[in-house]
PDB file of N, CA and C in Angstrom:
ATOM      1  N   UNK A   1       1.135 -39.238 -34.115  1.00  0.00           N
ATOM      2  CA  UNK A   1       0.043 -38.840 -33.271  1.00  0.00           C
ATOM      3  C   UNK A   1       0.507 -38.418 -31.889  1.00  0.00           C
ATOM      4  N   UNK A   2       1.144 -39.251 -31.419  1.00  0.00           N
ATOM      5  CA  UNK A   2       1.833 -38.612 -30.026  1.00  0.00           C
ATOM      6  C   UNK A   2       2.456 -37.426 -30.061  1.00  0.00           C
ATOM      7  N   UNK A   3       3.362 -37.375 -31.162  1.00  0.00           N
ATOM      8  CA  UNK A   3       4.541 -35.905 -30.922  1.00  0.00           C
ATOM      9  C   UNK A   3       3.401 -34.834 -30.813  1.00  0.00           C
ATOM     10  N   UNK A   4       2.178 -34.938 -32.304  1.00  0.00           N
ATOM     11  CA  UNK A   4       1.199 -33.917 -32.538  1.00  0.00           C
ATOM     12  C   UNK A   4       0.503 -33.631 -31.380  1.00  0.00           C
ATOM     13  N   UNK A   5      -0.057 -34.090 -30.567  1.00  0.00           N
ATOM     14  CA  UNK A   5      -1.065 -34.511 -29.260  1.00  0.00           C
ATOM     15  C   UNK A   5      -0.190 -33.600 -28.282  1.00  0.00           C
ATOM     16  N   UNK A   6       0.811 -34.212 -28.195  1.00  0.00           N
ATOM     17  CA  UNK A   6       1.903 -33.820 -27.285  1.00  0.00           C
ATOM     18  C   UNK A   6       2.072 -31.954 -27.517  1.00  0.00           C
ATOM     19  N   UNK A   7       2.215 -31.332 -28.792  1.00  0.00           N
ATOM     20  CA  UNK A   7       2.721 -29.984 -28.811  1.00  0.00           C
ATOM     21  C   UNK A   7       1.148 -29.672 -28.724  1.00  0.00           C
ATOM     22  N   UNK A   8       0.426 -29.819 -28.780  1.00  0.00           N
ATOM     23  CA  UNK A   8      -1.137 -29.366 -28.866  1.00  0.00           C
ATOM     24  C   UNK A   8      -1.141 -29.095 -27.524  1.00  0.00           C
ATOM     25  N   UNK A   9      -1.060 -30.559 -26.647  1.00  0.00           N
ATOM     26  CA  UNK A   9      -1.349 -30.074 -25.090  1.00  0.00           C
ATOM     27  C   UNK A   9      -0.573 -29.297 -24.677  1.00  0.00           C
ATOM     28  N   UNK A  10       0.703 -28.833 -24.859  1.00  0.00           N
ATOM     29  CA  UNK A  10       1.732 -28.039 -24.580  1.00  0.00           C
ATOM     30  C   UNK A  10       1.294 -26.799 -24.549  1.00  0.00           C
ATOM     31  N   UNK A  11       0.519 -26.382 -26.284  1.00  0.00           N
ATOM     32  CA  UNK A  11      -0.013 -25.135 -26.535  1.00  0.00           C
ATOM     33  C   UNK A  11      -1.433 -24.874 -25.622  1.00  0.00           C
ATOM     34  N   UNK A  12      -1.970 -25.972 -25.224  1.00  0.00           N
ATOM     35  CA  UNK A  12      -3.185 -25.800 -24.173  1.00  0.00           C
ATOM     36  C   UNK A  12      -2.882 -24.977 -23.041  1.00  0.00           C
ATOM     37  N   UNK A  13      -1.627 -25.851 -22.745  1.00  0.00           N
ATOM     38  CA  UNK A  13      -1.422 -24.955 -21.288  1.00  0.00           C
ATOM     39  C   UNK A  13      -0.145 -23.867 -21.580  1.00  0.00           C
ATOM     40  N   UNK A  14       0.081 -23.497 -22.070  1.00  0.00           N
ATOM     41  CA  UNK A  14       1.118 -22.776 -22.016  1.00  0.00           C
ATOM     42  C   UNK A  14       0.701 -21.373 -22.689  1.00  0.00           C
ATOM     43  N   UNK A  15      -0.228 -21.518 -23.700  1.00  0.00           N
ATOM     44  CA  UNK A  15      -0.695 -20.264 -24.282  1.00  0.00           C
ATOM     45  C   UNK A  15      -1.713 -20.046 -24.329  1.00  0.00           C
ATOM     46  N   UNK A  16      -3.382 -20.699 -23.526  1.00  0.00           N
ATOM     47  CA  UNK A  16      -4.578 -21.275 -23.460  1.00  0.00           C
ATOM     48  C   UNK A  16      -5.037 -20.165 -22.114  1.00  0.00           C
ATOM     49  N   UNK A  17      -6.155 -19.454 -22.195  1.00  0.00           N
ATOM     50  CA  UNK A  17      -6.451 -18.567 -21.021  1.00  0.00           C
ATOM     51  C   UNK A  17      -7.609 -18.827 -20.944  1.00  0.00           C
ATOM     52  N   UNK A  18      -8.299 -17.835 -19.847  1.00  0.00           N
ATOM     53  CA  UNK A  18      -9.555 -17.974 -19.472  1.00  0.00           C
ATOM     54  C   UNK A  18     -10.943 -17.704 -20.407  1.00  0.00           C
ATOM     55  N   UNK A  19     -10.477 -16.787 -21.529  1.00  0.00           N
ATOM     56  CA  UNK A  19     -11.306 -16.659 -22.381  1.00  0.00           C
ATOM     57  C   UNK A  19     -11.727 -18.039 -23.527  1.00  0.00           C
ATOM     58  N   UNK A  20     -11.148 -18.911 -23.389  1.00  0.00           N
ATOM     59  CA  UNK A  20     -11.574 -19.969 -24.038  1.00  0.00           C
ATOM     60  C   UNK A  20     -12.579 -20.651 -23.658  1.00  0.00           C
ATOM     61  N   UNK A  21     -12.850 -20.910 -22.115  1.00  0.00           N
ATOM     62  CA  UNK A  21     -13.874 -21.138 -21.113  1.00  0.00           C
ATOM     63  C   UNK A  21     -13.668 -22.885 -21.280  1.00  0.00           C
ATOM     64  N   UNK A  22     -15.036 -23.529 -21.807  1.00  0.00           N
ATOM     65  CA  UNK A  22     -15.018 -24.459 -21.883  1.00  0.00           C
ATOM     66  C   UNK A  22     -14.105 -25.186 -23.272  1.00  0.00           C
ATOM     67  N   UNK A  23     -13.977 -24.494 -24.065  1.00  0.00           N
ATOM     68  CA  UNK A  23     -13.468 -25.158 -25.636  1.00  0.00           C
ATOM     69  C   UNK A  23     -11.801 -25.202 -25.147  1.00  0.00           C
ATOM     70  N   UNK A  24     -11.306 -25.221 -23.875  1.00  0.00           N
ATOM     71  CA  UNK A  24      -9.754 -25.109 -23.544  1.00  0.00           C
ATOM     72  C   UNK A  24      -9.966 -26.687 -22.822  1.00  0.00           C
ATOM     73  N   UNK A  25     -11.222 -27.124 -22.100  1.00  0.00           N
ATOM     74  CA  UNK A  25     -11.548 -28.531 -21.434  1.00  0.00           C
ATOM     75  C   UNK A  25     -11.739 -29.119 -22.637  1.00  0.00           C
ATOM     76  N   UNK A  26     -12.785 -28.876 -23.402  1.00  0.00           N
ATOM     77  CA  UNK A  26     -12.874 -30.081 -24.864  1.00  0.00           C
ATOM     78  C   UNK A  26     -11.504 -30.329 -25.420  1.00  0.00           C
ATOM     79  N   UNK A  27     -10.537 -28.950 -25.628  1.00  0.00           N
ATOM     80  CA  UNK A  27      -9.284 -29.593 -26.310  1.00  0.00           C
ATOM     81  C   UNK A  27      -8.105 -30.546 -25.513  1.00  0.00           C
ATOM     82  N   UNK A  28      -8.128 -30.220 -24.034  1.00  0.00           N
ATOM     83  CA  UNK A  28      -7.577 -31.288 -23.662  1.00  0.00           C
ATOM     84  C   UNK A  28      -8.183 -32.424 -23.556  1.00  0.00           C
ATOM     85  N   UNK A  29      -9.247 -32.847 -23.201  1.00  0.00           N
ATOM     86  CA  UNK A  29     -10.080 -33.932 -23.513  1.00  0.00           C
ATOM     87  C   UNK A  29      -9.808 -35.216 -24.273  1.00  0.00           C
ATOM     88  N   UNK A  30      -9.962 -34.136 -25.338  1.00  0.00           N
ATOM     89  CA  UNK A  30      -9.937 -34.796 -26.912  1.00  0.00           C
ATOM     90  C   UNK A  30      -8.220 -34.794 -27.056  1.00  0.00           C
ATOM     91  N   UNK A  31      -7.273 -34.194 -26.575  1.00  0.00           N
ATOM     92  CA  UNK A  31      -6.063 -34.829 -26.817  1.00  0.00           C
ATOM     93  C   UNK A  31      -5.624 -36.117 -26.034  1.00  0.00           C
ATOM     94  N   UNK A  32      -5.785 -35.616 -25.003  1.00  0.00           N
ATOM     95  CA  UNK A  32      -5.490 -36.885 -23.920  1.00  0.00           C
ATOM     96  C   UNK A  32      -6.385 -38.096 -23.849  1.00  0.00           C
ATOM     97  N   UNK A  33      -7.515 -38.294 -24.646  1.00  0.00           N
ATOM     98  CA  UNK A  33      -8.221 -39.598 -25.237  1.00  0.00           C
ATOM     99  C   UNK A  33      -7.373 -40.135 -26.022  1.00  0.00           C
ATOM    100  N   UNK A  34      -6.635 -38.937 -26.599  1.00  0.00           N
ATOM    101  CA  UNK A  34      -5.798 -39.495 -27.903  1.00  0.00           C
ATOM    102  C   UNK A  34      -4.477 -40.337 -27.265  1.00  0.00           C
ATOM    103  N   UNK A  35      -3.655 -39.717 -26.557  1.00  0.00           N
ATOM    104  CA  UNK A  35      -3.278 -40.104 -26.004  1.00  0.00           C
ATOM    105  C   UNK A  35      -3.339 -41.140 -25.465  1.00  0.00           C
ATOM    106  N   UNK A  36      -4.451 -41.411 -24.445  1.00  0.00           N
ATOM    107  CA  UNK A  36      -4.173 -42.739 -23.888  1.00  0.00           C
ATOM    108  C   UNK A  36      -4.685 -43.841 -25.080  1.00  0.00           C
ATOM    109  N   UNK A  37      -5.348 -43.840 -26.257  1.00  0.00           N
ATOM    110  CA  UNK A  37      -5.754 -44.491 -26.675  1.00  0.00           C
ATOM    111  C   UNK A  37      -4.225 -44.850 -27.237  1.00  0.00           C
ATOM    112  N   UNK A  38      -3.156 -43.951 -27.905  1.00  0.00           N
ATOM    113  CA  UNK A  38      -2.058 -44.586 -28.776  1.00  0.00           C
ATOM    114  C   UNK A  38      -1.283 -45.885 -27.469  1.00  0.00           C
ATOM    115  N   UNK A  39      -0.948 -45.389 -26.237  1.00  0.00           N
ATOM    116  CA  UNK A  39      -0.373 -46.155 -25.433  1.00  0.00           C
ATOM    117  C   UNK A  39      -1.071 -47.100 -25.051  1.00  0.00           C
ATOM    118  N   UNK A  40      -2.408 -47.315 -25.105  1.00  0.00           N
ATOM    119  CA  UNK A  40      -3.347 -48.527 -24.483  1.00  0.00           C
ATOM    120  C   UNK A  40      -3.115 -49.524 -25.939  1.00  0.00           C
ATOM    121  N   UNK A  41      -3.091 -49.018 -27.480  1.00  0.00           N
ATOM    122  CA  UNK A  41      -2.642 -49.673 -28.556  1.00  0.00           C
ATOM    123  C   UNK A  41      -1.326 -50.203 -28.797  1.00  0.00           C
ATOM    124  N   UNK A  42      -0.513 -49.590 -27.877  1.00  0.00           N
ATOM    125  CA  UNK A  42       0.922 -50.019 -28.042  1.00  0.00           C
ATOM    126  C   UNK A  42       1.435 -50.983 -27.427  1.00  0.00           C
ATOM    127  N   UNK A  43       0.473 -51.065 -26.007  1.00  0.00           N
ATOM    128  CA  UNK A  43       0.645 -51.948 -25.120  1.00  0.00           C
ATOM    129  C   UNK A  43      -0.325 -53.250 -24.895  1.00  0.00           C
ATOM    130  N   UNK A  44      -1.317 -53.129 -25.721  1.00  0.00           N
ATOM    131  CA  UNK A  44      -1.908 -54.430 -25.976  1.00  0.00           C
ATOM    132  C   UNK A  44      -1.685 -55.253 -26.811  1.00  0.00           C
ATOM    133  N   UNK A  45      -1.746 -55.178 -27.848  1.00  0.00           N
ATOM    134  CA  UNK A  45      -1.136 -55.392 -29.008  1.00  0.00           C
ATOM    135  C   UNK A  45      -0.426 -54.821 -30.278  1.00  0.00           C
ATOM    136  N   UNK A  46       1.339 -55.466 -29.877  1.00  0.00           N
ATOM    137  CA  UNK A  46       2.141 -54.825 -30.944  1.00  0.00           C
ATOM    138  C   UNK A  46       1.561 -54.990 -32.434  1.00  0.00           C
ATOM    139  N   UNK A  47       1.695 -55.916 -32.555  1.00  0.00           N
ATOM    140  CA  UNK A  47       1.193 -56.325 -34.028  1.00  0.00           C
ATOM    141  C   UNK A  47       0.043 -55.936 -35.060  1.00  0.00           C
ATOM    142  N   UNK A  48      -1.338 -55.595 -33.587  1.00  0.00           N
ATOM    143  CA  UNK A  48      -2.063 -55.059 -34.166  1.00  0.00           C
ATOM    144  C   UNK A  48      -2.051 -53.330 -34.641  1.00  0.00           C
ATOM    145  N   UNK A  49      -1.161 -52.850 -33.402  1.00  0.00           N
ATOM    146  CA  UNK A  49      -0.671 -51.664 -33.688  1.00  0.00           C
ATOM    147  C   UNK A  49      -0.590 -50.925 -34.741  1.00  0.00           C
ATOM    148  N   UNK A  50       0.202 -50.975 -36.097  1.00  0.00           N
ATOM    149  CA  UNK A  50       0.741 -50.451 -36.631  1.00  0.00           C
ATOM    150  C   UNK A  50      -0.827 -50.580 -37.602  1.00  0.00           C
ATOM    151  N   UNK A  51      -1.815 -51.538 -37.882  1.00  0.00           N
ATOM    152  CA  UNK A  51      -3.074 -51.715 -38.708  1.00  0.00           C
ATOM    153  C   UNK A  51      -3.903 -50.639 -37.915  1.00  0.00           C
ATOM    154  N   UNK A  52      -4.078 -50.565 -36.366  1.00  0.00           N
ATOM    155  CA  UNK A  52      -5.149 -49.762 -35.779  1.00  0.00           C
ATOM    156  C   UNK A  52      -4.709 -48.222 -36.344  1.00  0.00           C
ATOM    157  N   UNK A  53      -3.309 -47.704 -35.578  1.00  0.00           N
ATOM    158  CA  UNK A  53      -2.935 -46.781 -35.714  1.00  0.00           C
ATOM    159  C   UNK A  53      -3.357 -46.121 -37.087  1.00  0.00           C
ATOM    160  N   UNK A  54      -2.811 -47.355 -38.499  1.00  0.00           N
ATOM    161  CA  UNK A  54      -2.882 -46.427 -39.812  1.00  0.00           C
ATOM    162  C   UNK A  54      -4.155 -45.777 -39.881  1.00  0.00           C
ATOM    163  N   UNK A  55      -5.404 -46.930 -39.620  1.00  0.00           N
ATOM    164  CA  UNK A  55      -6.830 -46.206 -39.904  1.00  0.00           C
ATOM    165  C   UNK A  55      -7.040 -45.618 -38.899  1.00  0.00           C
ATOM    166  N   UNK A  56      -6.452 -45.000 -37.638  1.00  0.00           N
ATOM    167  CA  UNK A  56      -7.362 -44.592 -36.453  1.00  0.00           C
ATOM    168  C   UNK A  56      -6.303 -42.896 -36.205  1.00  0.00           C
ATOM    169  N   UNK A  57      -5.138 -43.134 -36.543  1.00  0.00           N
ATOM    170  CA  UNK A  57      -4.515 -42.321 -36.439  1.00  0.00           C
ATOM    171  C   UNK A  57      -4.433 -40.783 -37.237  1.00  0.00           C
ATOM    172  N   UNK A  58      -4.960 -41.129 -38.150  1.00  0.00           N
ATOM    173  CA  UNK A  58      -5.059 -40.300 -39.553  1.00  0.00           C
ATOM    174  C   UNK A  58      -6.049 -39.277 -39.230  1.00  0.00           C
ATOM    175  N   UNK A  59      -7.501 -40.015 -38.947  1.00  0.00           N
ATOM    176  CA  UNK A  59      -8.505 -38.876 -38.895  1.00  0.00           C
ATOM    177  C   UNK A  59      -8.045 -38.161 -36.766  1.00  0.00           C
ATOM    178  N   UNK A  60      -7.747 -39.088 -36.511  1.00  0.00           N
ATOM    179  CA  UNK A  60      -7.088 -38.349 -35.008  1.00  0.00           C
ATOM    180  C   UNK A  60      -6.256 -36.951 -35.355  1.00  0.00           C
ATOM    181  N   UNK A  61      -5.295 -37.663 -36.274  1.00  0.00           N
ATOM    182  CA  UNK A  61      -3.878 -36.384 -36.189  1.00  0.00           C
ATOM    183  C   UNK A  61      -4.889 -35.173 -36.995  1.00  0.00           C
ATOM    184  N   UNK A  62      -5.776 -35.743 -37.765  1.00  0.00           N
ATOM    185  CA  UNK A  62      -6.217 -34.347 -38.460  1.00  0.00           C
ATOM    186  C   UNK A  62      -6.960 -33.658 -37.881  1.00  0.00           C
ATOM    187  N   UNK A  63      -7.991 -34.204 -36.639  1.00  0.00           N
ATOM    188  CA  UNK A  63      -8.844 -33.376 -35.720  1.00  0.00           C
ATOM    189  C   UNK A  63      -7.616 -32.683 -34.517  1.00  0.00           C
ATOM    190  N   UNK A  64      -6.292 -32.924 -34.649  1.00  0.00           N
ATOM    191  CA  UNK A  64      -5.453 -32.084 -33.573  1.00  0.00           C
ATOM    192  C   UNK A  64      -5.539 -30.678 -34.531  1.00  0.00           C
ATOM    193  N   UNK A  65      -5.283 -31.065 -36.139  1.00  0.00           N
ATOM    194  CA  UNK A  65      -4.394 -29.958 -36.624  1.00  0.00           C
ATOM    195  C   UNK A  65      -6.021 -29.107 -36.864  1.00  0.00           C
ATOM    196  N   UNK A  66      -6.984 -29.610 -36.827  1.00  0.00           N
ATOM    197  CA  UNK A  66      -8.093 -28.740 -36.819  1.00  0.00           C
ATOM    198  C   UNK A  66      -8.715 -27.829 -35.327  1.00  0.00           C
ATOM    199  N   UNK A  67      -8.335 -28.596 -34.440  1.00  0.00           N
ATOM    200  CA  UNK A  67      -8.562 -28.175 -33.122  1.00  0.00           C
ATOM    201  C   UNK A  67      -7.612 -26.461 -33.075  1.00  0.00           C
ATOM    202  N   UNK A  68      -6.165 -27.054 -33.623  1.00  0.00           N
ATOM    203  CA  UNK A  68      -4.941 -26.556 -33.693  1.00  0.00           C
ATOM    204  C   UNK A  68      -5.536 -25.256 -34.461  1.00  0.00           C
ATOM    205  N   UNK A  69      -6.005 -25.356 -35.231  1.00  0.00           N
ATOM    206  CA  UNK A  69      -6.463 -24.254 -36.062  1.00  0.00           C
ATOM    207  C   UNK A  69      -7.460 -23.289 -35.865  1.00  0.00           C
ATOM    208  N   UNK A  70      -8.244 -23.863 -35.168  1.00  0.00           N
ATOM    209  CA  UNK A  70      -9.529 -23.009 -34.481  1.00  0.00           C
ATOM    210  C   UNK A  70      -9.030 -22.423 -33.099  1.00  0.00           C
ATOM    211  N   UNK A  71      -7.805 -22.888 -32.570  1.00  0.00           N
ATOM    212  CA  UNK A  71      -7.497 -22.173 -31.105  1.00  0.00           C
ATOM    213  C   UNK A  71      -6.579 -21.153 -31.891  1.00  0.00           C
ATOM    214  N   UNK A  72      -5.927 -21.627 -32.821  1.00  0.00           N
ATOM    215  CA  UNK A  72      -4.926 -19.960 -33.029  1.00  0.00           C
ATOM    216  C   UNK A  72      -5.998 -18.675 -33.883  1.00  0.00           C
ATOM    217  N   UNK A  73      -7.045 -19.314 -34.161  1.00  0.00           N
ATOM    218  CA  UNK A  73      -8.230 -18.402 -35.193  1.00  0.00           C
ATOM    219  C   UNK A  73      -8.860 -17.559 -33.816  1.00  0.00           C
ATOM    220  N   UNK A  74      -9.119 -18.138 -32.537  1.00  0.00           N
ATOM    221  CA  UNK A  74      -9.566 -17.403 -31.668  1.00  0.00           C
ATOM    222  C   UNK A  74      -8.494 -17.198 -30.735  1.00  0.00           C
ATOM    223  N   UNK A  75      -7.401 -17.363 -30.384  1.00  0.00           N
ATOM    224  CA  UNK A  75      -6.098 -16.309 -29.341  1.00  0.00           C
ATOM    225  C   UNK A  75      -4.957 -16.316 -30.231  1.00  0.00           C
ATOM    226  N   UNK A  76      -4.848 -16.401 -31.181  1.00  0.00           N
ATOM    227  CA  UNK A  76      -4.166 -16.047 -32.452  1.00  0.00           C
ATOM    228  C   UNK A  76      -4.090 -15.979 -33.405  1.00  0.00           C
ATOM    229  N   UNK A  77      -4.668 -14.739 -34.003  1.00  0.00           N
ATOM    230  CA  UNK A  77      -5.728 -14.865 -35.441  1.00  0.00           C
ATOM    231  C   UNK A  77      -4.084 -14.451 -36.569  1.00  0.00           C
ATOM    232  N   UNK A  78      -3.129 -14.096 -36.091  1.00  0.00           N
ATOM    233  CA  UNK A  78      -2.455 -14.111 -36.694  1.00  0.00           C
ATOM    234  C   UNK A  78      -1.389 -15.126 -37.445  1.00  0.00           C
ATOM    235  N   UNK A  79      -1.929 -15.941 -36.668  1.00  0.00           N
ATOM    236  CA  UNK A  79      -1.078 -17.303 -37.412  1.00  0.00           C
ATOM    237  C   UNK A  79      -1.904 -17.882 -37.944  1.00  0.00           C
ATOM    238  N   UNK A  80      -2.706 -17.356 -38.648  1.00  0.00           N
ATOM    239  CA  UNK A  80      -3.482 -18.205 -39.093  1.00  0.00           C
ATOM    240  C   UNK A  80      -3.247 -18.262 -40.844  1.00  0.00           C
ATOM    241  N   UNK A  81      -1.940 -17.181 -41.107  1.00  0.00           N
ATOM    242  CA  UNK A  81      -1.340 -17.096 -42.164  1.00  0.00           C
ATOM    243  C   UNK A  81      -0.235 -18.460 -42.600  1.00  0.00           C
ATOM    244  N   UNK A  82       0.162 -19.238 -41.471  1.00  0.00           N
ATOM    245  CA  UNK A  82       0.635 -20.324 -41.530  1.00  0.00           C
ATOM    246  C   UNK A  82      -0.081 -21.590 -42.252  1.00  0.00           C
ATOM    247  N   UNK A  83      -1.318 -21.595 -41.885  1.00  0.00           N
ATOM    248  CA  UNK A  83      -2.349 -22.415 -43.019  1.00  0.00           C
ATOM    249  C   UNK A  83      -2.515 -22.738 -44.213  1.00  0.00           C
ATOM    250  N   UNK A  84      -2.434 -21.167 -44.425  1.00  0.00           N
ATOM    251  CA  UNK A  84      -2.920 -21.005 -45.594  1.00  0.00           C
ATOM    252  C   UNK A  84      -1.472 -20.461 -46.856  1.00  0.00           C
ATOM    253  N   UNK A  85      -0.573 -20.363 -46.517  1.00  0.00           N
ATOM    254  CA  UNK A  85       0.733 -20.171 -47.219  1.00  0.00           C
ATOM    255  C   UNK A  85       1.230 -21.455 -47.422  1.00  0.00           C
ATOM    256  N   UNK A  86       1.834 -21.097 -48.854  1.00  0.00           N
ATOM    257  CA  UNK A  86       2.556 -22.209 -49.294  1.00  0.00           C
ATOM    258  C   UNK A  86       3.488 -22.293 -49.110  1.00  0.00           C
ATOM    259  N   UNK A  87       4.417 -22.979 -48.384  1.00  0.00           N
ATOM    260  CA  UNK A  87       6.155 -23.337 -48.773  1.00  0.00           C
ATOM    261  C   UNK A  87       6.487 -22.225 -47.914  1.00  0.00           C
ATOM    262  N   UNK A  88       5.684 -21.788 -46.859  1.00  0.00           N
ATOM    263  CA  UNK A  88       6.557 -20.619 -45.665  1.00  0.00           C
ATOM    264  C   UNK A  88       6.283 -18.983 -46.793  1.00  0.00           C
ATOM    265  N   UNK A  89       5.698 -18.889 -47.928  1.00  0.00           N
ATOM    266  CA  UNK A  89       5.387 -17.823 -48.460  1.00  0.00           C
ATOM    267  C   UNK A  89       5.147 -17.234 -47.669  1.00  0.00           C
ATOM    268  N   UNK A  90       5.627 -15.279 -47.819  1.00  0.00           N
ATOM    269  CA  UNK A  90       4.778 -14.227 -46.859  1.00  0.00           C
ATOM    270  C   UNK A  90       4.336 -13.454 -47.777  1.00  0.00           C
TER     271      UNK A  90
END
């Protein structure tokens, strides 16, 4: 969840413009909740950690790779062949 979170916000700011308007604030938002939520879990309790993470982490990492998917569908409709290919097929 972190590494994922981590290249998401990367792609926020690094390839993210003005035409996104508000849906460029919801996606950092929603990463950096993510975020602080894995380190506020890591640092309260180890033990419970690894139980929160399995169930909490899963539907998290999958709303990055969906977020992930709807920002390259609107400022990069061309990767959006990455999705949907199997095994790097062109």
């Amino acid at each position: 969840g972190l590494v994922l979170n981590s290249i998401l916000l990367f792609a926020i700011f690094k390839f993210s413009g003005t035409p996104l308007g508000t849906y460029k604030h919801l996606l950092t938002i929603f990463t950096l909740t993510d975020l602080f939520l894995i380190v506020l879990y890591r640092l309260t309790e180890p033990r419970l950690t690894a139980f929160v993470t399995a169930f909490q982490g899963v539907p998290f990492s999958l709303l990055v790779i969906h977020f992930l998917y709807r920002y390259w569908s609107v400022c990069r409709p061309h990767l959006i062949g990455l999705f949907t290919n199997k095994l790097g097929e062109r």
